[in-house]
């Protein structure tokens, strides 16, 4: 028998407001304690009672329990949405135990093997059983940290994907209500969990993202566009357009870092090996999904170092310039489409100003802007701003007022941080009922003609889809080439 020291007695008096951004591939957490907003100070909370060799202890903790070292140590959040099932048992949505059946898994890039059968990387709302296991462990871990710091009450603030059905939204809220009720019974800490109509504490990712720029970075969204660019795995970018601090339009595009970056690497694996110094043998045996996971981790940990140390030596090489040109076309195309949105909304009378907007960009995919900056670090003075502003102008037919793109000061953190802001300058912070795309090209759906500026309101399944003439696409490439000249 090993007798452990009696823990220090804690008098719980504090209240935490915790914002959880449970994304498709990563999860981030922010805490508001007494109006101090900061990332969750993640700790492993281990109590080591016997001595073991590090070489034996670390692999076992990584696989069978939570890791002893949080990687990267300087910024362990956001967490990769991965689970390890080592040592677990069969379970269901109604019958699952946090930590015992599965634990969140923090991979070490140098040793990570996403193809292992005891690791699940696709943990998101597409599979509610896996999602519950991940959130059970996360909520328990946060509660334990809160208890250690003398917290008596936790107000949970949750985000949900802008493109989510009402059924899945209700199911997601129910998971949180069940697990927080269980935590309250076991820990004695009071948990306040939002319901589906609590717009203050249960908000779409798009709205929380915009609130970050309005209230954390103190920008007035008088006439503005916000873009949260998704990563390789989520493959969704959220666009919201604001006027006088009110949202007038929001949509989600299946167009992200995967389309703007990774797909080009797939077409040229030699570039991956020769320029990014990634051996093809490390990647060729991986299936598509695991390849995305591996490359995403590389981008998170290595891209900044590569841009700083390697880019200056390859900037004049033809293959690198060709790669950057493709990225520029993809990014400029996104801006051109937003210009089309601005014009369509003005025609519909929803946007009063006949002006292009400044653009606020964040999310995991926003790191791509650094690749487009000549010096490898994007800011408001980067020359690529002129190209992006011009594409907004040409897509909208509004005057080019050389609006700049502002890159988030906290990429990846915007949604979680926005959730826990106490006050906001934004008005009517309620998402519009419909998340409907605007066509962007004249087309026919099920025999009905749809104009380029019409909302794609689809009441039936698409049986027939046709575009007779890619008019805007042709104009885009013409204007893109003029802009480069």
Short mmCIF file of N, CA and C in Angstrom, two decimals, residues 304-439:
data_model
loop_
_atom_site.label_atom_id
_atom_site.label_comp_id
_atom_site.label_asym_id
_atom_site.label_seq_id
_atom_site.Cartn_x
_atom_site.Cartn_y
_atom_site.Cartn_z
N UNK A 304 5.87 27.95 -40.28
CA UNK A 304 6.42 29.26 -39.91
C UNK A 304 7.95 29.24 -39.98
N UNK A 305 8.54 28.15 -39.49
CA UNK A 305 9.99 28.02 -39.54
C UNK A 305 10.49 27.94 -40.99
N UNK A 306 9.73 27.21 -41.84
CA UNK A 306 10.13 27.06 -43.24
C UNK A 306 10.08 28.41 -43.96
N UNK A 307 9.00 29.16 -43.73
CA UNK A 307 8.87 30.46 -44.40
C UNK A 307 10.00 31.41 -43.99
N UNK A 308 10.41 31.32 -42.76
CA UNK A 308 11.45 32.22 -42.25
C UNK A 308 12.83 31.81 -42.73
N UNK A 309 13.13 30.50 -42.72
CA UNK A 309 14.50 30.04 -42.98
C UNK A 309 14.74 29.54 -44.39
N UNK A 310 13.71 29.02 -45.06
CA UNK A 310 13.90 28.38 -46.35
C UNK A 310 13.39 29.20 -47.53
N UNK A 311 12.27 29.91 -47.33
CA UNK A 311 11.65 30.60 -48.45
C UNK A 311 12.59 31.57 -49.18
N UNK A 312 13.40 32.37 -48.46
CA UNK A 312 14.25 33.34 -49.16
C UNK A 312 15.17 32.70 -50.21
N UNK A 313 15.48 31.41 -50.04
CA UNK A 313 16.42 30.76 -50.95
C UNK A 313 15.73 30.13 -52.16
N UNK A 314 14.38 30.08 -52.16
CA UNK A 314 13.69 29.46 -53.29
C UNK A 314 12.71 30.41 -53.98
N UNK A 315 12.64 31.67 -53.52
CA UNK A 315 11.65 32.60 -54.05
C UNK A 315 11.74 32.80 -55.56
N UNK A 316 12.94 32.72 -56.11
CA UNK A 316 13.12 32.97 -57.54
C UNK A 316 13.05 31.69 -58.37
N UNK A 317 12.86 30.54 -57.72
CA UNK A 317 12.79 29.29 -58.45
C UNK A 317 11.44 29.17 -59.16
N UNK A 318 11.46 28.62 -60.39
CA UNK A 318 10.25 28.57 -61.21
C UNK A 318 9.15 27.73 -60.56
N UNK A 319 9.50 26.59 -59.94
CA UNK A 319 8.46 25.75 -59.36
C UNK A 319 7.80 26.42 -58.16
N UNK A 320 8.59 27.16 -57.37
CA UNK A 320 8.00 27.84 -56.22
C UNK A 320 7.09 28.99 -56.69
N UNK A 321 7.54 29.73 -57.68
CA UNK A 321 6.70 30.82 -58.20
C UNK A 321 5.41 30.27 -58.80
N UNK A 322 5.50 29.12 -59.47
CA UNK A 322 4.29 28.50 -60.01
C UNK A 322 3.33 28.08 -58.91
N UNK A 323 3.88 27.55 -57.83
CA UNK A 323 3.06 27.13 -56.69
C UNK A 323 2.36 28.34 -56.06
N UNK A 324 3.10 29.42 -55.86
CA UNK A 324 2.52 30.63 -55.26
C UNK A 324 1.47 31.23 -56.20
N UNK A 325 1.69 31.14 -57.51
CA UNK A 325 0.72 31.67 -58.46
C UNK A 325 -0.62 30.94 -58.35
N UNK A 326 -0.56 29.61 -58.19
CA UNK A 326 -1.79 28.84 -58.02
C UNK A 326 -2.51 29.24 -56.73
N UNK A 327 -1.75 29.42 -55.64
CA UNK A 327 -2.35 29.85 -54.39
C UNK A 327 -2.99 31.23 -54.53
N UNK A 328 -2.32 32.11 -55.28
CA UNK A 328 -2.85 33.47 -55.48
C UNK A 328 -4.16 33.42 -56.27
N UNK A 329 -4.24 32.55 -57.28
CA UNK A 329 -5.48 32.41 -58.05
C UNK A 329 -6.61 31.94 -57.14
N UNK A 330 -6.32 30.95 -56.29
CA UNK A 330 -7.35 30.42 -55.40
C UNK A 330 -7.85 31.48 -54.42
N UNK A 331 -6.90 32.22 -53.82
CA UNK A 331 -7.28 33.25 -52.84
C UNK A 331 -8.01 34.40 -53.51
N UNK A 332 -7.50 34.83 -54.67
CA UNK A 332 -8.15 35.91 -55.40
C UNK A 332 -9.55 35.50 -55.86
N UNK A 333 -9.72 34.22 -56.19
CA UNK A 333 -11.04 33.74 -56.58
C UNK A 333 -12.04 33.83 -55.45
N UNK A 334 -11.59 33.55 -54.23
CA UNK A 334 -12.46 33.69 -53.06
C UNK A 334 -12.89 35.14 -52.89
N UNK A 335 -11.95 36.07 -53.05
CA UNK A 335 -12.27 37.50 -52.92
C UNK A 335 -13.19 37.96 -54.05
N UNK A 336 -12.98 37.45 -55.24
CA UNK A 336 -13.84 37.82 -56.37
C UNK A 336 -15.28 37.37 -56.09
N UNK A 337 -15.44 36.17 -55.54
CA UNK A 337 -16.78 35.69 -55.21
C UNK A 337 -17.42 36.57 -54.13
N UNK A 338 -16.64 37.01 -53.14
CA UNK A 338 -17.19 37.90 -52.12
C UNK A 338 -17.63 39.21 -52.76
N UNK A 339 -16.87 39.69 -53.77
CA UNK A 339 -17.30 40.87 -54.52
C UNK A 339 -18.65 40.63 -55.17
N UNK A 340 -18.87 39.45 -55.75
CA UNK A 340 -20.17 39.10 -56.33
C UNK A 340 -21.26 39.15 -55.26
N UNK A 341 -20.94 38.63 -54.06
CA UNK A 341 -21.91 38.68 -52.95
C UNK A 341 -22.30 40.12 -52.62
N UNK A 342 -21.30 41.01 -52.54
CA UNK A 342 -21.57 42.41 -52.21
C UNK A 342 -22.50 43.04 -53.25
N UNK A 343 -22.22 42.76 -54.52
CA UNK A 343 -23.06 43.33 -55.58
C UNK A 343 -24.48 42.77 -55.51
N UNK A 344 -24.61 41.46 -55.31
CA UNK A 344 -25.93 40.84 -55.24
C UNK A 344 -26.72 41.37 -54.05
N UNK A 345 -26.08 41.52 -52.91
CA UNK A 345 -26.77 42.03 -51.72
C UNK A 345 -27.20 43.48 -51.90
N UNK A 346 -26.38 44.26 -52.62
CA UNK A 346 -26.76 45.65 -52.91
C UNK A 346 -27.97 45.68 -53.83
N UNK A 347 -28.00 44.82 -54.84
CA UNK A 347 -29.14 44.76 -55.76
C UNK A 347 -30.40 44.36 -55.01
N UNK A 348 -30.27 43.43 -54.05
CA UNK A 348 -31.42 42.97 -53.27
C UNK A 348 -31.86 43.98 -52.22
N UNK A 349 -31.09 45.05 -52.02
CA UNK A 349 -31.44 46.06 -51.04
C UNK A 349 -31.02 45.73 -49.63
N UNK A 350 -30.26 44.65 -49.45
CA UNK A 350 -29.82 44.27 -48.11
C UNK A 350 -28.56 45.02 -47.69
N UNK A 351 -27.73 45.40 -48.65
CA UNK A 351 -26.50 46.16 -48.37
C UNK A 351 -26.70 47.58 -48.89
N UNK A 352 -26.67 48.56 -47.99
CA UNK A 352 -26.97 49.93 -48.39
C UNK A 352 -25.78 50.60 -49.07
N UNK A 353 -24.57 50.35 -48.56
CA UNK A 353 -23.39 51.00 -49.11
C UNK A 353 -22.95 50.32 -50.40
N UNK A 354 -22.66 51.12 -51.39
CA UNK A 354 -22.16 50.61 -52.67
C UNK A 354 -20.63 50.70 -52.62
N UNK A 355 -20.05 49.90 -51.72
CA UNK A 355 -18.61 49.98 -51.46
C UNK A 355 -18.05 48.58 -51.23
N UNK A 356 -16.80 48.38 -51.61
CA UNK A 356 -16.13 47.16 -51.17
C UNK A 356 -15.76 47.33 -49.69
N UNK A 357 -15.47 46.24 -49.04
CA UNK A 357 -15.29 46.28 -47.58
C UNK A 357 -13.87 45.90 -47.19
N UNK A 358 -13.41 46.38 -46.04
CA UNK A 358 -12.22 45.76 -45.44
C UNK A 358 -12.56 44.32 -45.09
N UNK A 359 -11.55 43.46 -45.05
CA UNK A 359 -11.77 42.03 -44.82
C UNK A 359 -10.98 41.60 -43.59
N UNK A 360 -11.64 40.85 -42.70
CA UNK A 360 -11.00 40.31 -41.50
C UNK A 360 -10.89 38.80 -41.68
N UNK A 361 -9.67 38.30 -41.66
CA UNK A 361 -9.42 36.89 -41.97
C UNK A 361 -8.80 36.19 -40.77
N UNK A 362 -9.27 34.99 -40.49
CA UNK A 362 -8.70 34.17 -39.41
C UNK A 362 -8.99 32.71 -39.67
N UNK A 363 -8.90 31.91 -38.61
CA UNK A 363 -9.07 30.47 -38.77
C UNK A 363 -7.74 29.80 -39.09
N UNK A 364 -7.73 28.47 -39.03
CA UNK A 364 -6.49 27.73 -39.27
C UNK A 364 -5.95 27.99 -40.67
N UNK A 365 -6.84 28.11 -41.66
CA UNK A 365 -6.38 28.30 -43.03
C UNK A 365 -5.83 29.68 -43.32
N UNK A 366 -5.99 30.62 -42.39
CA UNK A 366 -5.53 31.99 -42.64
C UNK A 366 -4.01 32.08 -42.73
N UNK A 367 -3.29 31.06 -42.23
CA UNK A 367 -1.83 31.05 -42.29
C UNK A 367 -1.33 31.05 -43.73
N UNK A 368 -2.22 30.72 -44.69
CA UNK A 368 -1.83 30.71 -46.10
C UNK A 368 -1.44 32.11 -46.59
N UNK A 369 -1.99 33.15 -45.97
CA UNK A 369 -1.65 34.50 -46.40
C UNK A 369 -0.16 34.78 -46.23
N UNK A 370 0.48 34.13 -45.27
CA UNK A 370 1.93 34.33 -45.09
C UNK A 370 2.70 33.80 -46.30
N UNK A 371 2.18 32.78 -46.95
CA UNK A 371 2.85 32.24 -48.13
C UNK A 371 2.77 33.22 -49.30
N UNK A 372 1.71 34.05 -49.33
CA UNK A 372 1.53 35.00 -50.43
C UNK A 372 2.31 36.29 -50.23
N UNK A 373 2.77 36.53 -49.01
CA UNK A 373 3.55 37.74 -48.73
C UNK A 373 5.01 37.50 -49.13
N UNK A 374 5.59 38.45 -49.82
CA UNK A 374 6.95 38.29 -50.35
C UNK A 374 7.94 37.98 -49.23
N UNK A 375 7.77 38.64 -48.10
CA UNK A 375 8.70 38.45 -46.99
C UNK A 375 8.31 37.26 -46.10
N UNK A 376 7.25 36.53 -46.45
CA UNK A 376 6.84 35.36 -45.68
C UNK A 376 6.07 35.68 -44.42
N UNK A 377 5.69 36.94 -44.23
CA UNK A 377 4.88 37.34 -43.06
C UNK A 377 3.88 38.40 -43.52
N UNK A 378 2.61 38.01 -43.56
CA UNK A 378 1.57 38.90 -44.07
C UNK A 378 1.18 39.94 -43.03
N UNK A 379 1.01 41.20 -43.48
CA UNK A 379 0.41 42.25 -42.65
C UNK A 379 -0.31 43.24 -43.56
N UNK A 380 -0.80 44.31 -43.00
CA UNK A 380 -1.60 45.27 -43.77
C UNK A 380 -0.80 45.96 -44.86
N UNK A 381 0.53 45.89 -44.79
CA UNK A 381 1.36 46.56 -45.78
C UNK A 381 1.81 45.61 -46.90
N UNK A 382 1.46 44.33 -46.80
CA UNK A 382 1.89 43.37 -47.82
C UNK A 382 1.28 43.73 -49.17
N UNK A 383 2.08 43.56 -50.21
CA UNK A 383 1.67 44.00 -51.54
C UNK A 383 0.47 43.22 -52.08
N UNK A 384 0.30 41.99 -51.60
CA UNK A 384 -0.82 41.18 -52.08
C UNK A 384 -2.16 41.81 -51.72
N UNK A 385 -2.19 42.74 -50.75
CA UNK A 385 -3.42 43.47 -50.43
C UNK A 385 -4.00 44.17 -51.66
N UNK A 386 -3.12 44.70 -52.52
CA UNK A 386 -3.59 45.41 -53.70
C UNK A 386 -4.33 44.46 -54.65
N UNK A 387 -3.81 43.24 -54.79
CA UNK A 387 -4.47 42.25 -55.65
C UNK A 387 -5.83 41.86 -55.07
N UNK A 388 -5.89 41.60 -53.77
CA UNK A 388 -7.13 41.15 -53.15
C UNK A 388 -8.19 42.25 -53.19
N UNK A 389 -7.81 43.49 -52.95
CA UNK A 389 -8.75 44.60 -53.01
C UNK A 389 -9.30 44.76 -54.42
N UNK A 390 -8.41 44.61 -55.41
CA UNK A 390 -8.85 44.76 -56.79
C UNK A 390 -9.84 43.65 -57.17
N UNK A 391 -9.63 42.44 -56.68
CA UNK A 391 -10.56 41.35 -56.98
C UNK A 391 -11.93 41.60 -56.36
N UNK A 392 -11.95 42.16 -55.14
CA UNK A 392 -13.23 42.57 -54.54
C UNK A 392 -13.93 43.58 -55.43
N UNK A 393 -13.16 44.54 -55.92
CA UNK A 393 -13.71 45.60 -56.75
C UNK A 393 -14.27 45.05 -58.05
N UNK A 394 -13.53 44.18 -58.71
CA UNK A 394 -13.97 43.67 -60.01
C UNK A 394 -15.15 42.72 -59.86
N UNK A 395 -15.19 41.95 -58.78
CA UNK A 395 -16.32 41.06 -58.56
C UNK A 395 -17.61 41.81 -58.27
N UNK A 396 -17.48 42.97 -57.62
CA UNK A 396 -18.66 43.76 -57.22
C UNK A 396 -19.01 44.87 -58.19
N UNK A 397 -18.06 45.26 -59.05
CA UNK A 397 -18.20 46.43 -59.93
C UNK A 397 -18.23 47.73 -59.13
N UNK A 398 -17.79 47.69 -57.86
CA UNK A 398 -17.67 48.90 -57.04
C UNK A 398 -16.26 49.46 -57.19
N UNK A 399 -16.10 50.72 -56.83
CA UNK A 399 -14.81 51.39 -56.92
C UNK A 399 -13.76 50.69 -56.05
N UNK A 400 -12.55 50.55 -56.58
CA UNK A 400 -11.45 49.97 -55.81
C UNK A 400 -10.87 51.04 -54.90
N UNK A 401 -11.23 50.97 -53.62
CA UNK A 401 -10.74 51.93 -52.63
C UNK A 401 -9.53 51.39 -51.86
N UNK A 402 -8.93 50.33 -52.43
CA UNK A 402 -7.71 49.73 -51.86
C UNK A 402 -7.90 49.38 -50.38
N UNK A 403 -8.96 48.62 -50.13
CA UNK A 403 -9.22 48.15 -48.78
C UNK A 403 -8.19 47.07 -48.40
N UNK A 404 -7.80 47.05 -47.15
CA UNK A 404 -6.78 46.10 -46.72
C UNK A 404 -7.43 44.88 -46.05
N UNK A 405 -6.69 43.81 -46.04
CA UNK A 405 -7.08 42.61 -45.31
C UNK A 405 -6.34 42.60 -43.98
N UNK A 406 -7.10 42.44 -42.91
CA UNK A 406 -6.50 42.36 -41.57
C UNK A 406 -6.49 40.92 -41.12
N UNK A 407 -5.30 40.41 -40.86
CA UNK A 407 -5.14 39.04 -40.39
C UNK A 407 -5.27 39.00 -38.88
N UNK A 408 -5.99 38.01 -38.38
CA UNK A 408 -6.21 37.87 -36.94
C UNK A 408 -4.89 37.84 -36.17
N UNK A 409 -4.90 38.47 -35.00
CA UNK A 409 -3.74 38.41 -34.11
C UNK A 409 -3.66 37.08 -33.38
N UNK A 410 -4.76 36.33 -33.40
CA UNK A 410 -4.81 35.04 -32.71
C UNK A 410 -5.43 33.99 -33.63
N UNK A 411 -4.76 33.64 -34.73
CA UNK A 411 -5.33 32.63 -35.63
C UNK A 411 -5.66 31.33 -34.89
N UNK A 412 -6.82 30.78 -35.19
CA UNK A 412 -7.37 29.56 -34.59
C UNK A 412 -8.10 29.83 -33.28
N UNK A 413 -7.80 30.95 -32.61
CA UNK A 413 -8.39 31.22 -31.29
C UNK A 413 -9.67 32.05 -31.37
N UNK A 414 -10.02 32.56 -32.53
CA UNK A 414 -11.06 33.59 -32.61
C UNK A 414 -12.40 33.13 -32.05
N UNK A 415 -12.84 31.93 -32.42
CA UNK A 415 -14.18 31.48 -32.03
C UNK A 415 -14.27 31.27 -30.52
N UNK A 416 -13.31 30.53 -29.96
CA UNK A 416 -13.33 30.28 -28.51
C UNK A 416 -13.22 31.57 -27.73
N UNK A 417 -12.37 32.49 -28.21
CA UNK A 417 -12.19 33.78 -27.53
C UNK A 417 -13.45 34.63 -27.65
N UNK A 418 -14.06 34.63 -28.84
CA UNK A 418 -15.28 35.41 -29.03
C UNK A 418 -16.43 34.94 -28.16
N UNK A 419 -16.48 33.64 -27.86
CA UNK A 419 -17.57 33.09 -27.07
C UNK A 419 -17.63 33.64 -25.65
N UNK A 420 -16.47 34.00 -25.08
CA UNK A 420 -16.44 34.37 -23.65
C UNK A 420 -16.32 35.88 -23.44
N UNK A 421 -16.47 36.68 -24.49
CA UNK A 421 -16.48 38.12 -24.29
C UNK A 421 -17.74 38.54 -23.54
N UNK A 422 -17.58 39.40 -22.54
CA UNK A 422 -18.72 39.77 -21.69
C UNK A 422 -19.68 40.75 -22.36
N UNK A 423 -19.14 41.66 -23.14
CA UNK A 423 -19.98 42.66 -23.80
C UNK A 423 -19.64 42.68 -25.29
N UNK A 424 -20.56 43.21 -26.08
CA UNK A 424 -20.32 43.28 -27.52
C UNK A 424 -20.94 44.54 -28.10
N UNK A 425 -20.28 45.07 -29.11
CA UNK A 425 -20.82 46.22 -29.85
C UNK A 425 -21.71 45.76 -31.01
N UNK A 426 -21.70 44.45 -31.29
CA UNK A 426 -22.53 43.92 -32.37
C UNK A 426 -23.99 43.91 -31.95
N UNK A 427 -24.87 44.11 -32.90
CA UNK A 427 -26.30 44.19 -32.61
C UNK A 427 -27.01 42.94 -33.14
N UNK A 428 -28.07 42.54 -32.43
CA UNK A 428 -28.89 41.40 -32.83
C UNK A 428 -28.00 40.21 -33.19
N UNK A 429 -27.25 39.74 -32.19
CA UNK A 429 -26.28 38.68 -32.41
C UNK A 429 -26.99 37.33 -32.54
N UNK A 430 -27.86 37.26 -33.54
CA UNK A 430 -28.60 36.05 -33.84
C UNK A 430 -28.39 35.72 -35.31
N UNK A 431 -28.00 34.50 -35.59
CA UNK A 431 -27.72 34.13 -36.97
C UNK A 431 -29.01 34.13 -37.79
N UNK A 432 -28.87 34.55 -39.04
CA UNK A 432 -30.01 34.49 -39.94
C UNK A 432 -30.48 33.05 -40.07
N UNK A 433 -31.79 32.89 -40.29
CA UNK A 433 -32.37 31.55 -40.29
C UNK A 433 -31.77 30.65 -41.38
N UNK A 434 -31.50 31.22 -42.53
CA UNK A 434 -31.05 30.40 -43.65
C UNK A 434 -29.60 30.69 -43.99
N UNK A 435 -28.88 29.65 -44.36
CA UNK A 435 -27.48 29.75 -44.74
C UNK A 435 -27.40 29.39 -46.22
N UNK A 436 -27.85 30.32 -47.07
CA UNK A 436 -28.07 30.01 -48.48
C UNK A 436 -27.01 30.69 -49.35
N UNK A 437 -26.41 29.92 -50.22
CA UNK A 437 -25.40 30.47 -51.13
C UNK A 437 -26.04 31.30 -52.22
N UNK A 438 -25.27 32.26 -52.71
CA UNK A 438 -25.64 33.01 -53.92
C UNK A 438 -24.90 32.38 -55.08
N UNK A 439 -25.60 32.17 -56.18
CA UNK A 439 -25.10 31.36 -57.29
C UNK A 439 -23.73 31.79 -57.80
#
